[in-house]
mmCIF file of C-alpha atoms in Angstrom:
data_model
loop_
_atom_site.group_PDB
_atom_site.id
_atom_site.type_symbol
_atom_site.label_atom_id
_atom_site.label_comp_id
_atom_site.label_asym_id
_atom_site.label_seq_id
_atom_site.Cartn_x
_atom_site.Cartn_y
_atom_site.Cartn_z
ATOM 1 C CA UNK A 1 -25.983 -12.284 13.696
ATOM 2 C CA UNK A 2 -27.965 -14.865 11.739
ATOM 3 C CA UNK A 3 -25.394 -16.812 9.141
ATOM 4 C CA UNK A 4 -27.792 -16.662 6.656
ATOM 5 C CA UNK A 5 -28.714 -12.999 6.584
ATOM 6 C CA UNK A 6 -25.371 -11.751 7.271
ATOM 7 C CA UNK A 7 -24.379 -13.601 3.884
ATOM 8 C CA UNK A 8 -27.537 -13.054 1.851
ATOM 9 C CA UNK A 9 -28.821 -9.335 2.906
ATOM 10 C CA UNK A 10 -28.762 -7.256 -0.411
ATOM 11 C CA UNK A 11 -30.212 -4.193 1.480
ATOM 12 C CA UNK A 12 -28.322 -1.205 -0.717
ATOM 13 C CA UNK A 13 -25.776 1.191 1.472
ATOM 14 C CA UNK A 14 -26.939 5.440 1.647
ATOM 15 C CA UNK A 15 -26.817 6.736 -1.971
ATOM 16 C CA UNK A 16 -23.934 8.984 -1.871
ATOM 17 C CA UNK A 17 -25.368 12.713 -1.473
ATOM 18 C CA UNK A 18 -22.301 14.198 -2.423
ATOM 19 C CA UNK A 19 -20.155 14.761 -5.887
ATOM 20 C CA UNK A 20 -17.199 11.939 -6.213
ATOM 21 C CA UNK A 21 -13.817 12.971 -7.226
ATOM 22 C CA UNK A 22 -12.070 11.488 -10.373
ATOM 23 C CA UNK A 23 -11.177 8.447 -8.039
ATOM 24 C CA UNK A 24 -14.493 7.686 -7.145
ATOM 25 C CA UNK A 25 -14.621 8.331 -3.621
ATOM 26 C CA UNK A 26 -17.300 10.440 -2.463
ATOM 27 C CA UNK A 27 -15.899 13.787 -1.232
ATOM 28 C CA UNK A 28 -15.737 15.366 2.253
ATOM 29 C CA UNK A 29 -18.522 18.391 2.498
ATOM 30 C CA UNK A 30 -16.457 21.417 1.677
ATOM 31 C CA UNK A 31 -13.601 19.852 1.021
ATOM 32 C CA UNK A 32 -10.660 22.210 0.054
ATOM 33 C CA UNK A 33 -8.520 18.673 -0.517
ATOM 34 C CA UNK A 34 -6.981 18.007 -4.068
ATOM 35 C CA UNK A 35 -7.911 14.592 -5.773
ATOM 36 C CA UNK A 36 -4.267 14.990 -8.003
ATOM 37 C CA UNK A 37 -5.830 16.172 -11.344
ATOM 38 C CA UNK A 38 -5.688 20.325 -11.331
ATOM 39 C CA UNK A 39 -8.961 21.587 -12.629
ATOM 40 C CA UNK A 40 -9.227 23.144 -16.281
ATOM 41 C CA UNK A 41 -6.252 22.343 -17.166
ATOM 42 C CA UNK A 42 -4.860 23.735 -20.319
ATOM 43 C CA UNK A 43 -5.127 22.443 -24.194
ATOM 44 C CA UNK A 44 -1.192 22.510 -23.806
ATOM 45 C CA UNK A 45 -0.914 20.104 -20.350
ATOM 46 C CA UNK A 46 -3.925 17.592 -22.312
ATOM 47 C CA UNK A 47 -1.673 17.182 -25.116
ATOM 48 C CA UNK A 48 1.259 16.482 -23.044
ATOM 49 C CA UNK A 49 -0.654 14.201 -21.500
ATOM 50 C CA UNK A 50 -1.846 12.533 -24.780
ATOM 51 C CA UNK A 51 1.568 12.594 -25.680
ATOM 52 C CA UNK A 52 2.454 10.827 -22.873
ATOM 53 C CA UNK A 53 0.012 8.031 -22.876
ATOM 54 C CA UNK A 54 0.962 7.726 -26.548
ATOM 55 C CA UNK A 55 4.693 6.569 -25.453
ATOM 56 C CA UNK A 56 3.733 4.465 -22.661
ATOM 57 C CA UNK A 57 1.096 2.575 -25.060
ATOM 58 C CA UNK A 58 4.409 1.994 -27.399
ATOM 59 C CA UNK A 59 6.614 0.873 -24.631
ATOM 60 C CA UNK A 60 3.948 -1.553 -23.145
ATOM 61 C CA UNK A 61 2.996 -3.185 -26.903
ATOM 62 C CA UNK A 62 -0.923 -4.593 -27.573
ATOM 63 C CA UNK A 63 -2.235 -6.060 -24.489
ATOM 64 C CA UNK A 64 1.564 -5.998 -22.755
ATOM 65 C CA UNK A 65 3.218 -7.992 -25.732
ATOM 66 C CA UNK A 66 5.852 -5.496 -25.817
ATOM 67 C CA UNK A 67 6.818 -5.139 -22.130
ATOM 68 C CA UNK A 68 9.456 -7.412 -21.481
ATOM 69 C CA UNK A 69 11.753 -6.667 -24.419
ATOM 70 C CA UNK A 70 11.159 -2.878 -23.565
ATOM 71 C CA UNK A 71 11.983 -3.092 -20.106
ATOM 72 C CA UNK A 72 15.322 -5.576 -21.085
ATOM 73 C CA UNK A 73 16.183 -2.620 -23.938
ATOM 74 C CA UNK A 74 15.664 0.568 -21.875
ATOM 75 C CA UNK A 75 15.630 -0.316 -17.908
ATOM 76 C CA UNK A 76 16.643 3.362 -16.650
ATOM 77 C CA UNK A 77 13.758 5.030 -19.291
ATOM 78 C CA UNK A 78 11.116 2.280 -17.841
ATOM 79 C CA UNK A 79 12.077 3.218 -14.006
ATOM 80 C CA UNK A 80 12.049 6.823 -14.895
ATOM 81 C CA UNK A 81 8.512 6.764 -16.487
ATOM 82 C CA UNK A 82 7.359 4.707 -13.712
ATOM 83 C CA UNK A 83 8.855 7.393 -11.089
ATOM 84 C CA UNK A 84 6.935 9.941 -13.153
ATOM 85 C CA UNK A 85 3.489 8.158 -12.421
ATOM 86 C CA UNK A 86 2.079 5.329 -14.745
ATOM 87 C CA UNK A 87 -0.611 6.826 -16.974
ATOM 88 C CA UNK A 88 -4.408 6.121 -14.854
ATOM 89 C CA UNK A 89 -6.093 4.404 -18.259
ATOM 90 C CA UNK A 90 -3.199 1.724 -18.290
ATOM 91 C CA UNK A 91 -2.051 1.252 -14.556
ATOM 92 C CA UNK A 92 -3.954 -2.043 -13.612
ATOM 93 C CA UNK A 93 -2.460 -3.403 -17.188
ATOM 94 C CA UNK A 94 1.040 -2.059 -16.064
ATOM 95 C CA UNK A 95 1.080 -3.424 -12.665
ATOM 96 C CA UNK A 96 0.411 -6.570 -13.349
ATOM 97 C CA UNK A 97 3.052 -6.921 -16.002
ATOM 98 C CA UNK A 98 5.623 -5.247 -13.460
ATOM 99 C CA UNK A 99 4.224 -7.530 -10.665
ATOM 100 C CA UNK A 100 4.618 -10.715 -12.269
ATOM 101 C CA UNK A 101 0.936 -11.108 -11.763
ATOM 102 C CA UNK A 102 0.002 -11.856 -15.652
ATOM 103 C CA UNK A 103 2.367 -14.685 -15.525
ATOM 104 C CA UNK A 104 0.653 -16.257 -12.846
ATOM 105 C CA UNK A 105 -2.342 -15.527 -14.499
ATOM 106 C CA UNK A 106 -1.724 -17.421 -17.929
ATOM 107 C CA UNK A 107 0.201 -20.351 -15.538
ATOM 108 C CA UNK A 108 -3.215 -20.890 -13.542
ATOM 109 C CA UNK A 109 -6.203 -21.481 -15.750
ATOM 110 C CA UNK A 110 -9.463 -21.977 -13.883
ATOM 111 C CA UNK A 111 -7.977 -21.843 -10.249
ATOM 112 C CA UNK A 112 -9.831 -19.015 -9.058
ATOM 113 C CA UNK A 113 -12.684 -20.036 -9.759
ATOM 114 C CA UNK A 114 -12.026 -23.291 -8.546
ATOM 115 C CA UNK A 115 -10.820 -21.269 -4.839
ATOM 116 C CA UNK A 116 -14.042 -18.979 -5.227
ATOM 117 C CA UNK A 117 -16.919 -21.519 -6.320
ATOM 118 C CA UNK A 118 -15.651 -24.891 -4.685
ATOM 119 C CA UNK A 119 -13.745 -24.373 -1.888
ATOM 120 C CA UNK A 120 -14.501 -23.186 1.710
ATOM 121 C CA UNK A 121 -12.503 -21.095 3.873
ATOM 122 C CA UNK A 122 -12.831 -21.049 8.292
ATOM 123 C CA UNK A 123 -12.303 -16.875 7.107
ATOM 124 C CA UNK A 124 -15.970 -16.498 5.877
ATOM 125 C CA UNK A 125 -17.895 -14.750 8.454
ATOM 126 C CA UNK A 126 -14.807 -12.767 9.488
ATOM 127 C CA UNK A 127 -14.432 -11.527 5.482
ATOM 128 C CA UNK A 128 -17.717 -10.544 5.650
ATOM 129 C CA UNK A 129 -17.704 -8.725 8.778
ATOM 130 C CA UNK A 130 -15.083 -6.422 7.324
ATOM 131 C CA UNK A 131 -15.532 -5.946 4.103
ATOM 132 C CA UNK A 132 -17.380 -2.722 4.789
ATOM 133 C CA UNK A 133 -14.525 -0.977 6.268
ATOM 134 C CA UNK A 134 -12.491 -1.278 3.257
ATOM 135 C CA UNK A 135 -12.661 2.071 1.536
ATOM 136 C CA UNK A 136 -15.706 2.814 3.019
ATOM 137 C CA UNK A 137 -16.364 6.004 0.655
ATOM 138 C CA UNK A 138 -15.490 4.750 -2.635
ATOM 139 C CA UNK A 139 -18.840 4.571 -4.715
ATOM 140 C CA UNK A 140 -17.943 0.784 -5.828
ATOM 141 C CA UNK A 141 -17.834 -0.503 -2.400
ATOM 142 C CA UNK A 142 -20.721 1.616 -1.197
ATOM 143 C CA UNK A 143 -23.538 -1.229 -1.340
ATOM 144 C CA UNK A 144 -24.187 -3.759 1.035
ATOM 145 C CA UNK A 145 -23.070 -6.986 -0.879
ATOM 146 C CA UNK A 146 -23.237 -5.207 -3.966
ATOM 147 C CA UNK A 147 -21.094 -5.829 -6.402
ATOM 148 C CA UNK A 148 -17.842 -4.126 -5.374
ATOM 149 C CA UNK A 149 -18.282 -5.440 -1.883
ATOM 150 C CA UNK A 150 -18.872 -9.297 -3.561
ATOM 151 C CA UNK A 151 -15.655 -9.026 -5.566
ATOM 152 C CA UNK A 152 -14.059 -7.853 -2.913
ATOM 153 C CA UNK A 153 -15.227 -10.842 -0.032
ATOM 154 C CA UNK A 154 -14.231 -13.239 -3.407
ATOM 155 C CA UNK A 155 -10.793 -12.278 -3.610
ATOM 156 C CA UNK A 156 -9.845 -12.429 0.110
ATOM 157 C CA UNK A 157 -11.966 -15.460 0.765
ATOM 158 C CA UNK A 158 -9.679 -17.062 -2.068
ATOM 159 C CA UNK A 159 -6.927 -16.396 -1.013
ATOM 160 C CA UNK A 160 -7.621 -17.539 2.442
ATOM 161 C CA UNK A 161 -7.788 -21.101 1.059
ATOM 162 C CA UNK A 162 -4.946 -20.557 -1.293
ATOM 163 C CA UNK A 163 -2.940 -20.020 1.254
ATOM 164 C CA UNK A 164 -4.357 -21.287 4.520
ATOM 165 C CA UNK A 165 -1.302 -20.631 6.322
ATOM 166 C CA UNK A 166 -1.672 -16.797 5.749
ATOM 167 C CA UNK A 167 -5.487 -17.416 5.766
ATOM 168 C CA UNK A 168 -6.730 -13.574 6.138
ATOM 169 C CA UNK A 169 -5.881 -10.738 8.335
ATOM 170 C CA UNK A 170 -7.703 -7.301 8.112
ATOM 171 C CA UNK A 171 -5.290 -5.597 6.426
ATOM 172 C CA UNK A 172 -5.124 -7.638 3.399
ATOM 173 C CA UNK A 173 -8.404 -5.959 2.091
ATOM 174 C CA UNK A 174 -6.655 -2.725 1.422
ATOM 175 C CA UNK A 175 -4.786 -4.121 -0.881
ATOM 176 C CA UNK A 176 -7.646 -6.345 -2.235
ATOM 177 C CA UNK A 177 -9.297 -3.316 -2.564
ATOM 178 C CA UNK A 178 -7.510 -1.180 -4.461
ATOM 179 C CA UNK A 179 -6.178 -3.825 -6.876
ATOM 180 C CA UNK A 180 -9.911 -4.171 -7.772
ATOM 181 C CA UNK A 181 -10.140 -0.275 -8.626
ATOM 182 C CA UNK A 182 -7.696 -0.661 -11.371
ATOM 183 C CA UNK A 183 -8.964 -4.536 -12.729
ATOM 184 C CA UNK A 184 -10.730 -7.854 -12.611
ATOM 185 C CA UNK A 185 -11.428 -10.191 -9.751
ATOM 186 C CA UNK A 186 -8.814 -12.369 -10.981
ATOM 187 C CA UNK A 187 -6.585 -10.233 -12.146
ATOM 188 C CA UNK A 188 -6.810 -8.652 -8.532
ATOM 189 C CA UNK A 189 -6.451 -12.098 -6.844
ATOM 190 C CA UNK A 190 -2.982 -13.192 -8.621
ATOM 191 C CA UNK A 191 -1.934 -9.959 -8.215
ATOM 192 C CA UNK A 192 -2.336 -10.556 -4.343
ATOM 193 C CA UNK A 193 -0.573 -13.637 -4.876
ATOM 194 C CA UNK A 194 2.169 -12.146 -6.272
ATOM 195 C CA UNK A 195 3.196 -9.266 -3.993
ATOM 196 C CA UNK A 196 2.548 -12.036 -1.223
ATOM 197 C CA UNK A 197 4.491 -14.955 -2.655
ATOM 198 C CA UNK A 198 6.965 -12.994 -4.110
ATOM 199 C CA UNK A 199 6.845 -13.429 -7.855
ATOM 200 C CA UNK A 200 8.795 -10.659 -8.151
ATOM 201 C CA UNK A 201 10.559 -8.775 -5.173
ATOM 202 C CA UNK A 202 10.349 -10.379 -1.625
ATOM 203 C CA UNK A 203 7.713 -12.541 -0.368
ATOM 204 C CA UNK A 204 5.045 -10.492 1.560
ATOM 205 C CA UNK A 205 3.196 -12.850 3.159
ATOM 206 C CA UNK A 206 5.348 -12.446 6.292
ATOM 207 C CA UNK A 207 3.260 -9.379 6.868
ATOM 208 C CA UNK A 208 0.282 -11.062 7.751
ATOM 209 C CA UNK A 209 0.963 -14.106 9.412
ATOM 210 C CA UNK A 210 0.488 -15.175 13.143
ATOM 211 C CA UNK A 211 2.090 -12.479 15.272
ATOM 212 C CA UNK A 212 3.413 -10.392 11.851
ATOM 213 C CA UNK A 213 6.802 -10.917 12.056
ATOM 214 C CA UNK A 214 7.322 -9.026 9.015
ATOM 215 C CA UNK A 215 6.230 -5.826 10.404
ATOM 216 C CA UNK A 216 8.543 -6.333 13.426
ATOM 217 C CA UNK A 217 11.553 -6.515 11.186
ATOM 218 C CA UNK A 218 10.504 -3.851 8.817
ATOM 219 C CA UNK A 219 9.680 -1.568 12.133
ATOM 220 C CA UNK A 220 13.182 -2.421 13.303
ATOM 221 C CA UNK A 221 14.961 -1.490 10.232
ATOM 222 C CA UNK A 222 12.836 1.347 9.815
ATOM 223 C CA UNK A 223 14.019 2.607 13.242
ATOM 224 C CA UNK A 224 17.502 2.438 12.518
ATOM 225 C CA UNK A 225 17.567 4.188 9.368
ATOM 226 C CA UNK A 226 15.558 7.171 11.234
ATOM 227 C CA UNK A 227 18.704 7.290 13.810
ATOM 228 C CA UNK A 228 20.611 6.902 10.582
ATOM 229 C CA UNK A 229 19.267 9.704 8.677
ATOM 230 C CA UNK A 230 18.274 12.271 10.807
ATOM 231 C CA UNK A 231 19.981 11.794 14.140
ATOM 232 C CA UNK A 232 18.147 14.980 15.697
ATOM 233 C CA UNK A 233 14.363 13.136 15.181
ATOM 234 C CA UNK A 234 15.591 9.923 16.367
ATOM 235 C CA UNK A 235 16.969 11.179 19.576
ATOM 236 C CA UNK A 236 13.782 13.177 20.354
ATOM 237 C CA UNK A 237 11.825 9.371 19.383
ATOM 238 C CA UNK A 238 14.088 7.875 22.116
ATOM 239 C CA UNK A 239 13.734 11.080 24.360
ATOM 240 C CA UNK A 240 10.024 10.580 24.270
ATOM 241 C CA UNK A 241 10.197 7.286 24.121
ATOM 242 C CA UNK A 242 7.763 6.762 20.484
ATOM 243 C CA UNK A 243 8.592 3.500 18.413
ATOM 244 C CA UNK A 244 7.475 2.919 15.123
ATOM 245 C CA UNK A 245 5.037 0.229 16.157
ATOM 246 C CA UNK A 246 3.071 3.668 17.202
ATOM 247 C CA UNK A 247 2.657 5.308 13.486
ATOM 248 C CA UNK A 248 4.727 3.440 10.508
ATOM 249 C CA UNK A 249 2.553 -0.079 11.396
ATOM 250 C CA UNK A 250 0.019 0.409 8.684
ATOM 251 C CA UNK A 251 2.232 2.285 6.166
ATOM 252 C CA UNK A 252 4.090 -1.526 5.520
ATOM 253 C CA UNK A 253 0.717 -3.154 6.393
ATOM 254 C CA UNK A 254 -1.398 -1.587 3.413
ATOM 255 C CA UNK A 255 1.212 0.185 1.464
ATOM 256 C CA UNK A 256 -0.151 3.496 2.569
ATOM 257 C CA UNK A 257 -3.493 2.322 0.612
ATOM 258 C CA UNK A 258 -4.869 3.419 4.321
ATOM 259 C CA UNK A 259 -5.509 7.115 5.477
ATOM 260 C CA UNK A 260 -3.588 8.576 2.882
ATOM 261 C CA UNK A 261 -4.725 10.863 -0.252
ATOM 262 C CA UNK A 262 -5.314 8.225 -2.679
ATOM 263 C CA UNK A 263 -3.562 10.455 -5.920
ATOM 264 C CA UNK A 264 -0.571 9.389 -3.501
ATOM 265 C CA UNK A 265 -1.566 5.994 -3.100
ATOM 266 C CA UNK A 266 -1.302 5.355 -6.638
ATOM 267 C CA UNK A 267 1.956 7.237 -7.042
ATOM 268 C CA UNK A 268 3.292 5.272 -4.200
ATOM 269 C CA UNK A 269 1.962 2.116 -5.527
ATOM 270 C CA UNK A 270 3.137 2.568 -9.068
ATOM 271 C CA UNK A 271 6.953 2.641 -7.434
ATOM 272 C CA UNK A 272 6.681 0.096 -5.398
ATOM 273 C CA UNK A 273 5.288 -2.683 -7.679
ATOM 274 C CA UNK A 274 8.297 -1.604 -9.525
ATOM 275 C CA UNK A 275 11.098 -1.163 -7.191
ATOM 276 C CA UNK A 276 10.240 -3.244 -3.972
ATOM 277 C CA UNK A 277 9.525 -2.638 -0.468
ATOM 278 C CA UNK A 278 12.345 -0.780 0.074
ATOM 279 C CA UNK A 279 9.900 2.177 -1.335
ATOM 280 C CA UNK A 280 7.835 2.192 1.704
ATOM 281 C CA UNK A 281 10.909 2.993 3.290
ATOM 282 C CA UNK A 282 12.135 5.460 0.907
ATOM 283 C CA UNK A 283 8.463 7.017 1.491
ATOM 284 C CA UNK A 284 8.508 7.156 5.526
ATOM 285 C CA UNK A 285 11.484 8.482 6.128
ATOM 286 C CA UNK A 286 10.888 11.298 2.892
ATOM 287 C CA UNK A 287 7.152 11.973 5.479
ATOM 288 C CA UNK A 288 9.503 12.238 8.267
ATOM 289 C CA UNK A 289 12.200 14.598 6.614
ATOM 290 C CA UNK A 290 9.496 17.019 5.625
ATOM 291 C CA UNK A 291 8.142 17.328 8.399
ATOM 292 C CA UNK A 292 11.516 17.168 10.352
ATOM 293 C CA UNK A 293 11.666 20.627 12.215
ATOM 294 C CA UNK A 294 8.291 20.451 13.423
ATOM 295 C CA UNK A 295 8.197 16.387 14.825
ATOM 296 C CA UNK A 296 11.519 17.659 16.817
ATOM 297 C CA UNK A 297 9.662 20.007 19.003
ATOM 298 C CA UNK A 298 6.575 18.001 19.580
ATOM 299 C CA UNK A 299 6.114 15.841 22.831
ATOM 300 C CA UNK A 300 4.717 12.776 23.290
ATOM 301 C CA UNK A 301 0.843 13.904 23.401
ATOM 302 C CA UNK A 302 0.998 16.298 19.871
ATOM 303 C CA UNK A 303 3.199 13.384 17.934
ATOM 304 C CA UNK A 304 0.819 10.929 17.157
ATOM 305 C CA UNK A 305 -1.736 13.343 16.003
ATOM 306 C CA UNK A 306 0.825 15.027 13.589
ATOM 307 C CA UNK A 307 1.758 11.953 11.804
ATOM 308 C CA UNK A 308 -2.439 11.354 11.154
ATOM 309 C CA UNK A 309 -2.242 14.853 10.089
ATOM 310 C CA UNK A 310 0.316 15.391 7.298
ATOM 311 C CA UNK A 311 0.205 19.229 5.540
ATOM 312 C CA UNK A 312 -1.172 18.697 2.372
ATOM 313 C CA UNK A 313 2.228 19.674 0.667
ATOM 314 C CA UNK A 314 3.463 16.678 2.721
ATOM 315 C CA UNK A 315 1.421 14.485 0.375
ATOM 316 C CA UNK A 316 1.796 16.240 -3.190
ATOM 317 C CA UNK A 317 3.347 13.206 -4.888
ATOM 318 C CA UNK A 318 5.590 15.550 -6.873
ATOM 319 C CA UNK A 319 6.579 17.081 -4.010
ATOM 320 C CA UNK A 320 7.296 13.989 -1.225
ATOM 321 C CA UNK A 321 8.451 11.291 -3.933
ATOM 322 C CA UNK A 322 11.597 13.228 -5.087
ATOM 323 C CA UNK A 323 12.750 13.420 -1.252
ATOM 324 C CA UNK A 324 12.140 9.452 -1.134
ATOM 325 C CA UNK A 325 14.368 8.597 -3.794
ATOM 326 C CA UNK A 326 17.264 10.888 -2.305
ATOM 327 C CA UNK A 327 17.287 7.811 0.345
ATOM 328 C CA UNK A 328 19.113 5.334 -0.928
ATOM 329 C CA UNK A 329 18.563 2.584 1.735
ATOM 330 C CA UNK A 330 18.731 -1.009 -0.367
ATOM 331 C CA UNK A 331 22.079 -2.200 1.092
ATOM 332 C CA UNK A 332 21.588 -1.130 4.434
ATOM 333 C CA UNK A 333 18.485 -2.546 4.269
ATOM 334 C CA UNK A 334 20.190 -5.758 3.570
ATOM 335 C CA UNK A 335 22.729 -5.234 6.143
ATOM 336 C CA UNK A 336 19.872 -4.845 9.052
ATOM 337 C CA UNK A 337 17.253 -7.542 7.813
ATOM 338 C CA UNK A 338 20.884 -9.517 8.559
ATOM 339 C CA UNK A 339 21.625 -8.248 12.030
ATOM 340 C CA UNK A 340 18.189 -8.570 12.997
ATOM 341 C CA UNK A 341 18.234 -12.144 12.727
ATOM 342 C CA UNK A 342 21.962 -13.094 12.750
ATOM 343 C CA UNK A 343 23.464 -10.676 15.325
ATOM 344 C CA UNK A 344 25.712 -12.003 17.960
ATOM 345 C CA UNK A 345 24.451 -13.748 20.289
ATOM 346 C CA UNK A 346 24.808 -11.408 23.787
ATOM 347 C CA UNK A 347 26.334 -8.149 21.760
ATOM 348 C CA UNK A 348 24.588 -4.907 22.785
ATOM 349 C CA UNK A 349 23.123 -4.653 19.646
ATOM 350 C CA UNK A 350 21.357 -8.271 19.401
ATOM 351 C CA UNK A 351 19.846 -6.806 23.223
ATOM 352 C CA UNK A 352 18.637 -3.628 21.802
ATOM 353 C CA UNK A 353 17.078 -5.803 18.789
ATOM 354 C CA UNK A 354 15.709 -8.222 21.308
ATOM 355 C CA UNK A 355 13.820 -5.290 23.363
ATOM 356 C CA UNK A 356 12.940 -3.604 20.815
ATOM 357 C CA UNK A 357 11.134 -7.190 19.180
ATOM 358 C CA UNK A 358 9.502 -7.732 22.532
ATOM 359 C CA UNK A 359 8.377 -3.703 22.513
ATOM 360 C CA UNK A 360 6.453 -4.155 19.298
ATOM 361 C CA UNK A 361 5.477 -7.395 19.748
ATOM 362 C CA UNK A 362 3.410 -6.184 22.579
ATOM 363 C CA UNK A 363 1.290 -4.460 20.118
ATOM 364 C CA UNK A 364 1.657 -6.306 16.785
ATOM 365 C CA UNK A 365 -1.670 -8.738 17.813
ATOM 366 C CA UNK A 366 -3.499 -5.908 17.740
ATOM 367 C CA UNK A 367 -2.098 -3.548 14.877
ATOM 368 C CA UNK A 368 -4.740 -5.482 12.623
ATOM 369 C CA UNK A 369 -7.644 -4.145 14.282
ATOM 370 C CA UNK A 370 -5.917 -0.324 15.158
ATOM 371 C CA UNK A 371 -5.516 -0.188 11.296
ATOM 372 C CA UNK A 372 -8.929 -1.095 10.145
ATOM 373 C CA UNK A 373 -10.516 0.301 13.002
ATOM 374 C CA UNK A 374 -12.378 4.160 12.730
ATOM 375 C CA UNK A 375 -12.757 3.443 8.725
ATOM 376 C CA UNK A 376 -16.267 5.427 9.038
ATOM 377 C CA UNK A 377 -13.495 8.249 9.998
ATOM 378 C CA UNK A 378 -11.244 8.095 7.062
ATOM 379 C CA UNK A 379 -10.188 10.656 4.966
ATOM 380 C CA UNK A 380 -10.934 8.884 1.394
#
């Protein structure tokens, strides 16, 4: 493909034919699947609603001034209201004052601009290339190089030179992506920079550099706590010989921003700004439980397709978030991120860790493209 064109062709993408739910993503022909807002709702569940806004506008202050001394004051009511779902008209506001983001912001006059306008990243033609399998059927992203699709190349072509080490990896536009839904370019970009640097909760960046070691660890954690937690599904996993490399590689890769009902997305993502990675955890294993007695009798063949076919009570956010949270996996999280790089040397367990590394690391070099690949088939 000519450099040139593939950079300056404005031709506009299909005008959507179809309605667009309250997301913006243009829906499935005869679609039977909910978009998280019940239709005609009451006068009674508007004013709770109003009501509800009304208290998280108080907690959060003008513009976020508030926040901080809030959250210091009342730390149990902010997590609670957060597990509840952040209200949609303030959510990119509230993440980035949970996130850290808004610091980074105020701390880093004129960078972006400097990383979009003046610098040059060895990423460019590769950005490009994907940036139309990022939510493919989301209105804003829906033109070639229009300006959803610009914003979006901006961001990840930034932070490809703001952190050449990283550079980019297909994944990272998911998350690019649906930061933008919810703010700026900017705001977007530190944002990125702070779930990947770690302004807040554990760096991130791990999960995208050469050979994602990241995703190994979290796949080998994520392993033991199934084992952990219900014995009977991890048995039939060993019986059948399926690894999480096979299904859980893009829920840590995109934060389930990929393939998954996006009024859960959001849910999911309001949590784990909040709370840490430990909710993507919380949220696999709460996917697995509820769908526990079925995954048992499944063989090898059926499995895969179940887990890219969740019921649709499986992803009610009211329904699968209150079965997260029952795991409570932060210390033995800490204990197995420290015997999967500390364990004895020659111990049984350091050898199971060892083959199961070199298991996933068969795959990891290509979970990027297995993630990112089929977007014309996704379900947003």
């Amino acid at each position: 493909m000519d450099k040139k064109k593939a950079i300056d062709d404005t031709e506009p993408g299909p005008a959507p034919s179809r309605g667009v739910d309250r997301f913006g993503f243009i829906k499935p022909e005869q679609s039977g699947s909910p978009d998280g807002l019940p239709k005609g709702r009451s006068i009674h569940e508007r004013e709770r609603e109003e009501r509800r806004i009304r208290k998280w506008r108080k907690m959060i202050g003008v513009g976020g001034s508030d926040w901080k001394h809030y959250v210091r004051r009342n730390p149990h009511v902010v997590k609670r209201r957060i597990r509840k779902g952040i209200p949609d008209c303030l959510r990119g506001l509230v993440w980035q004052l949970i996130s850290g983001s808004r610091d980074l912001l105020l701390m880093n006059p004129g960078v972006y601009e400097t990383l979009v306008i003046y610098e040059t990243s060895a990423s460019e033609l590769e950005i490009i290339r994907d940036i139309s399998r990022t939510f493919p059927s989301h209105i804003f992203f829906q033109q070639r190089h229009g300006p959803g699709q610009r914003s979006l190349y901006n961001i990840l072509k930034a932070y490809s030179v703001y952190d050449r080490d990283v550079g980019y990896v297909q994944g990272m536009g998911f998350l690019a992506g649906l930061l933008l839904l919810y703010m700026s370019e900017e705001d977007a970009f530190w944002l990125l920079v702070a779930l990947l640097k770690g302004a807040v909760h554990a760096p991130m960046e791990g999960l995208y550099q050469a050979g994602l070691p990241l995703v190994q660890q979290y796949l080998s954690q994520f392993e033991k706590l199934v084992i952990e937690h219900m014995p009977k599904l991890g048995q039939h996993f060993i019986e059948e010989m399926i690894n999480p490399s096979m299904y859980a590689s893009q829920w840590f890769i995109t934060v389930f921003s990929y393939s998954f009902p996006f009024h859960l997305t959001l849910r999911v993502w309001d949590v784990f700004l909040y709370e840490g990675i430990k909710v993507v955890f919380q949220v696999g294993l709460a996917l697995l439980r509820f769908c526990h007695d079925d995954l048992v009798k499944l063989p090898f063949e059926k499995f895969l397709h179940a887990l890219r076919n969740f019921p649709e009570e499986a992803t009610d956010p009211d329904v699968l978030l209150p079965i997260a949270f029952t795991f409570k996996v932060s210390s033995r999280l800490e204990e197995l991120q420290k015997e999967y790089h500390k364990g004895p040397e020659g111990s049984s367990e350091t050898s199971s860790i060892k083959r199961h590394q070199a298991l996933i690391s068969k795959t990891m070099s290509r979970v990027g493209s297995r993630v990112i690949s089929n977007l014309t088939a996704d379900k947003k």
